[in-house]
Amino acid sequence: MLRRTAFLIGLALVGAQACAQTVLEPALIERVRQLAEAAARATAPPGTRVAVEIGQLDSRLRLAPCAQIQPYLPPGVAVWGRSRIGLRCTAGTARWNVTLPVRVAVFGRVVVASGPLPAGVNLTQEQLAMADIDIAAEPGAVFTDAGQLIGRTLARPVGAAEALRAPALKSRQWFAAGETVQVSAVGDGFAVSSEAQAMGAGIEGQDVRVRFESGRVVSGRAVGERRVEVAL
């Protein structure tokens, strides 16, 4: 009986130790929160509010004891929305490296649909409203000025109170092939403008080739009404 009791106590202690290895100290959780919040604020628009929700490590992990754990941002990982913060042991019996799930919300006042809108509709002021939402919940740039959306056409349906995001809008055609366009060559600390003939349609945000009077052909990006920008 005593041997059985000792065995059960031993199992309980081992289980407690295994659980403790995946439980993070409050001070470390706070460091993770501050790191995620600072990274999100670095790219958040002015006037927004950032909120960070810390997840839990995978319960199947069995991490060796560590005297010093360093939180860090994994390369190439976006901080907004559902993301991950790296944790690495820098002073312990075994050097380990894991990631901790986090959810970063960025609340801001942006343009939303005042009601359900079908694809193909040309936006009017009456169809738009302002609301405070989590702009990090979905990908795509949002708008803070309803005037920027008047007359734009929806490429897909948008629900009531849903943010109007750039991917939901049809790309604008700034000019047609054969039209004369103003080409700006932009470099480090300078910009030069000249006229050229468009060799294709100028679709918003897309590259298009233009031909100068000299016959030289270059490729640039359509950025506005009969305007092309060439990066040097």
Short mmCIF file of C-alpha atoms in Angstrom, two decimals:
data_model
loop_
_atom_site.label_atom_id
_atom_site.label_comp_id
_atom_site.label_asym_id
_atom_site.label_seq_id
_atom_site.Cartn_x
_atom_site.Cartn_y
_atom_site.Cartn_z
CA MET A 1 0.00 0.00 0.00
CA LEU A 2 2.79 2.40 0.95
CA ARG A 3 4.65 1.55 -2.26
CA ARG A 4 1.52 2.26 -4.34
CA THR A 5 0.99 5.59 -2.55
CA ALA A 6 4.60 6.63 -3.17
CA PHE A 7 4.25 5.69 -6.83
CA LEU A 8 1.11 7.82 -7.23
CA ILE A 9 2.74 10.76 -5.46
CA GLY A 10 5.72 10.41 -7.80
CA LEU A 11 3.45 10.51 -10.84
CA ALA A 12 1.72 13.62 -9.53
CA LEU A 13 5.05 15.37 -8.99
CA VAL A 14 6.27 14.49 -12.48
CA GLY A 15 3.00 15.72 -13.96
CA ALA A 16 3.20 18.97 -12.03
CA GLN A 17 6.79 19.49 -13.18
CA ALA A 18 5.84 18.84 -16.82
CA CYS A 19 2.97 21.34 -16.62
CA ALA A 20 5.20 23.93 -14.97
CA GLN A 21 7.59 23.74 -17.91
CA THR A 22 4.94 25.15 -20.23
CA VAL A 23 3.59 27.80 -17.83
CA LEU A 24 5.06 31.25 -18.39
CA GLU A 25 5.89 33.68 -15.61
CA PRO A 26 3.70 36.83 -15.44
CA ALA A 27 6.77 39.03 -15.96
CA LEU A 28 7.63 37.18 -19.19
CA ILE A 29 4.05 37.42 -20.43
CA GLU A 30 4.18 41.17 -19.84
CA ARG A 31 7.42 41.44 -21.83
CA VAL A 32 5.78 39.55 -24.70
CA ARG A 33 2.78 41.89 -24.52
CA GLN A 34 4.99 44.99 -24.61
CA LEU A 35 7.01 43.63 -27.55
CA ALA A 36 3.92 42.82 -29.61
CA GLU A 37 2.26 46.14 -28.75
CA ALA A 38 5.36 48.18 -29.64
CA ALA A 39 5.71 46.37 -32.98
CA ALA A 40 2.03 46.91 -33.81
CA ARG A 41 2.14 50.60 -32.86
CA ALA A 42 5.15 51.13 -35.15
CA THR A 43 2.92 50.50 -38.18
CA ALA A 44 -0.48 51.54 -36.80
CA PRO A 45 -2.11 54.77 -38.05
CA PRO A 46 -2.26 57.73 -35.63
CA GLY A 47 -5.20 57.71 -33.24
CA THR A 48 -5.59 53.94 -33.14
CA ARG A 49 -5.65 51.72 -30.05
CA VAL A 50 -3.69 48.47 -29.80
CA ALA A 51 -4.81 45.50 -27.70
CA VAL A 52 -2.77 42.30 -27.34
CA GLU A 53 -4.16 38.91 -26.32
CA ILE A 54 -1.54 36.35 -25.25
CA GLY A 55 -2.14 32.69 -26.05
CA GLN A 56 -0.56 29.61 -24.51
CA LEU A 57 2.31 27.35 -25.41
CA ASP A 58 1.49 23.94 -26.85
CA SER A 59 0.69 21.73 -23.85
CA ARG A 60 2.64 18.88 -25.48
CA LEU A 61 5.91 20.80 -25.14
CA ARG A 62 8.36 19.61 -22.49
CA LEU A 63 10.83 22.44 -22.13
CA ALA A 64 13.97 22.19 -20.04
CA PRO A 65 14.23 24.68 -17.14
CA CYS A 66 15.61 28.03 -18.27
CA ALA A 67 17.03 30.89 -16.20
CA GLN A 68 16.59 33.48 -18.96
CA ILE A 69 13.97 33.50 -21.73
CA GLN A 70 14.21 36.12 -24.46
CA PRO A 71 11.08 37.16 -26.42
CA TYR A 72 11.70 38.22 -30.04
CA LEU A 73 9.90 38.93 -33.29
CA PRO A 74 10.38 36.07 -35.79
CA PRO A 75 11.65 37.37 -39.16
CA GLY A 76 8.96 37.95 -41.76
CA VAL A 77 6.06 37.49 -39.32
CA ALA A 78 3.35 40.19 -39.44
CA VAL A 79 2.44 41.46 -35.99
CA TRP A 80 -1.18 42.45 -36.72
CA GLY A 81 -4.01 39.96 -36.25
CA ARG A 82 -3.19 36.37 -35.35
CA SER A 83 0.57 36.14 -35.05
CA ARG A 84 3.37 34.56 -33.04
CA ILE A 85 6.15 35.82 -30.76
CA GLY A 86 9.35 33.82 -30.49
CA LEU A 87 10.72 32.65 -27.13
CA ARG A 88 14.27 31.35 -26.86
CA CYS A 89 16.18 30.05 -23.87
CA THR A 90 19.52 31.85 -23.57
CA ALA A 91 20.62 30.49 -20.17
CA GLY A 92 19.58 26.95 -19.31
CA THR A 93 20.55 23.29 -19.36
CA ALA A 94 19.21 23.08 -22.93
CA ARG A 95 18.84 25.92 -25.43
CA TRP A 96 15.34 25.78 -26.89
CA ASN A 97 13.37 28.01 -29.24
CA VAL A 98 9.56 28.04 -29.48
CA THR A 99 6.80 30.42 -30.58
CA LEU A 100 3.88 31.74 -28.54
CA PRO A 101 0.56 32.57 -30.28
CA VAL A 102 -0.73 36.13 -29.86
CA ARG A 103 -3.64 38.09 -31.27
CA VAL A 104 -3.06 41.78 -31.92
CA ALA A 105 -6.09 44.02 -32.46
CA VAL A 106 -5.74 47.58 -33.78
CA PHE A 107 -8.89 49.63 -33.24
CA GLY A 108 -9.46 52.71 -35.36
CA ARG A 109 -12.23 54.86 -36.81
CA VAL A 110 -12.58 54.00 -40.50
CA VAL A 111 -15.07 54.02 -43.36
CA VAL A 112 -17.58 51.13 -43.32
CA ALA A 113 -20.65 50.20 -45.35
CA SER A 114 -23.85 51.69 -43.92
CA GLY A 115 -25.72 48.62 -45.20
CA PRO A 116 -25.18 45.52 -47.36
CA LEU A 117 -23.64 46.45 -50.72
CA PRO A 118 -23.54 44.22 -53.82
CA ALA A 119 -20.58 43.84 -56.14
CA GLY A 120 -20.51 46.35 -58.99
CA VAL A 121 -22.16 49.22 -57.09
CA ASN A 122 -20.72 52.72 -57.49
CA LEU A 123 -20.25 54.08 -53.98
CA THR A 124 -22.11 57.18 -52.81
CA GLN A 125 -21.91 59.15 -49.58
CA GLU A 126 -25.21 57.64 -48.35
CA GLN A 127 -23.75 54.13 -48.56
CA LEU A 128 -20.82 54.98 -46.30
CA ALA A 129 -20.48 55.52 -42.56
CA MET A 130 -17.73 55.79 -39.92
CA ALA A 131 -17.18 53.20 -37.19
CA ASP A 132 -14.53 52.03 -34.71
CA ILE A 133 -13.42 48.53 -35.70
CA ASP A 134 -10.45 46.19 -35.45
CA ILE A 135 -8.63 47.05 -38.66
CA ALA A 136 -6.13 44.22 -38.05
CA ALA A 137 -8.84 41.55 -38.18
CA GLU A 138 -8.56 41.22 -41.97
CA PRO A 139 -5.89 42.06 -44.57
CA GLY A 140 -6.14 45.11 -46.80
CA ALA A 141 -5.76 48.85 -46.38
CA VAL A 142 -8.69 50.75 -44.86
CA PHE A 143 -9.86 54.34 -45.46
CA THR A 144 -10.36 57.14 -42.96
CA ASP A 145 -11.87 59.60 -45.46
CA ALA A 146 -15.17 58.68 -47.13
CA GLY A 147 -14.44 61.20 -49.89
CA GLN A 148 -11.70 58.90 -51.21
CA LEU A 149 -14.32 56.24 -51.97
CA ILE A 150 -17.08 58.26 -53.65
CA GLY A 151 -17.54 56.95 -57.19
CA ARG A 152 -15.37 53.87 -56.66
CA THR A 153 -16.79 50.51 -57.76
CA LEU A 154 -16.98 47.43 -55.54
CA ALA A 155 -15.31 44.29 -56.85
CA ARG A 156 -17.10 42.07 -54.31
CA PRO A 157 -20.08 42.29 -51.94
CA VAL A 158 -19.57 44.08 -48.62
CA GLY A 159 -21.68 43.46 -45.53
CA ALA A 160 -23.27 46.08 -43.30
CA ALA A 161 -20.76 47.71 -40.92
CA GLU A 162 -17.91 45.98 -42.76
CA ALA A 163 -14.84 48.09 -43.47
CA LEU A 164 -14.29 49.19 -47.06
CA ARG A 165 -10.84 47.78 -47.79
CA ALA A 166 -8.68 48.31 -50.85
CA PRO A 167 -9.02 44.68 -52.11
CA ALA A 168 -12.83 45.11 -52.22
CA LEU A 169 -12.52 47.92 -54.80
CA LYS A 170 -12.07 47.60 -58.53
CA SER A 171 -8.79 49.01 -59.78
CA ARG A 172 -9.18 52.30 -61.63
CA GLN A 173 -7.97 52.85 -65.19
CA TRP A 174 -6.03 56.08 -65.19
CA PHE A 175 -5.45 56.26 -68.96
CA ALA A 176 -5.73 54.27 -72.20
CA ALA A 177 -3.07 53.01 -74.60
CA GLY A 178 -1.85 55.76 -76.90
CA GLU A 179 -2.61 58.61 -74.51
CA THR A 180 0.03 61.16 -73.56
CA VAL A 181 1.08 60.76 -69.93
CA GLN A 182 3.27 62.63 -67.51
CA VAL A 183 6.21 60.46 -66.45
CA SER A 184 8.02 61.22 -63.19
CA ALA A 185 11.42 59.64 -62.58
CA VAL A 186 11.88 59.49 -58.83
CA GLY A 187 15.26 58.87 -57.19
CA ASP A 188 17.07 59.58 -53.94
CA GLY A 189 16.31 63.23 -53.28
CA PHE A 190 15.24 64.21 -56.79
CA ALA A 191 12.40 63.89 -59.33
CA VAL A 192 12.35 64.61 -63.08
CA SER A 193 9.17 64.86 -65.19
CA SER A 194 8.65 64.41 -68.93
CA GLU A 195 5.90 63.47 -71.37
CA ALA A 196 5.61 60.08 -73.06
CA GLN A 197 3.07 57.93 -74.89
CA ALA A 198 1.41 55.05 -73.03
CA MET A 199 1.90 51.70 -74.75
CA GLY A 200 -0.85 50.04 -72.73
CA ALA A 201 -3.75 50.82 -70.42
CA GLY A 202 -2.77 52.45 -67.13
CA ILE A 203 -4.41 50.32 -64.44
CA GLU A 204 -4.13 51.57 -60.87
CA GLY A 205 -1.04 50.19 -59.15
CA GLN A 206 0.12 48.16 -62.15
CA ASP A 207 3.20 48.58 -64.32
CA VAL A 208 2.86 49.96 -67.85
CA ARG A 209 5.36 50.68 -70.61
CA VAL A 210 5.70 54.19 -72.06
CA ARG A 211 7.62 55.52 -75.08
CA PHE A 212 9.40 58.87 -75.08
CA GLU A 213 9.73 61.07 -78.17
CA SER A 214 13.33 59.88 -78.50
CA GLY A 215 12.04 56.32 -78.96
CA ARG A 216 13.24 55.12 -75.58
CA VAL A 217 10.85 52.74 -73.81
CA VAL A 218 10.67 52.41 -70.03
CA SER A 219 8.36 50.69 -67.58
CA GLY A 220 6.69 52.55 -64.72
CA ARG A 221 3.70 52.36 -62.42
CA ALA A 222 0.35 54.03 -63.11
CA VAL A 223 -0.22 56.24 -60.06
CA GLY A 224 -2.88 58.75 -61.14
CA GLU A 225 -4.82 60.42 -63.94
CA ARG A 226 -2.42 60.22 -66.90
CA ARG A 227 0.51 59.92 -64.49
CA VAL A 228 3.28 57.29 -64.44
CA GLU A 229 6.05 56.99 -61.87
CA VAL A 230 9.41 55.39 -62.65
CA ALA A 231 11.62 54.45 -59.70
CA LEU A 232 15.36 54.87 -60.21
#
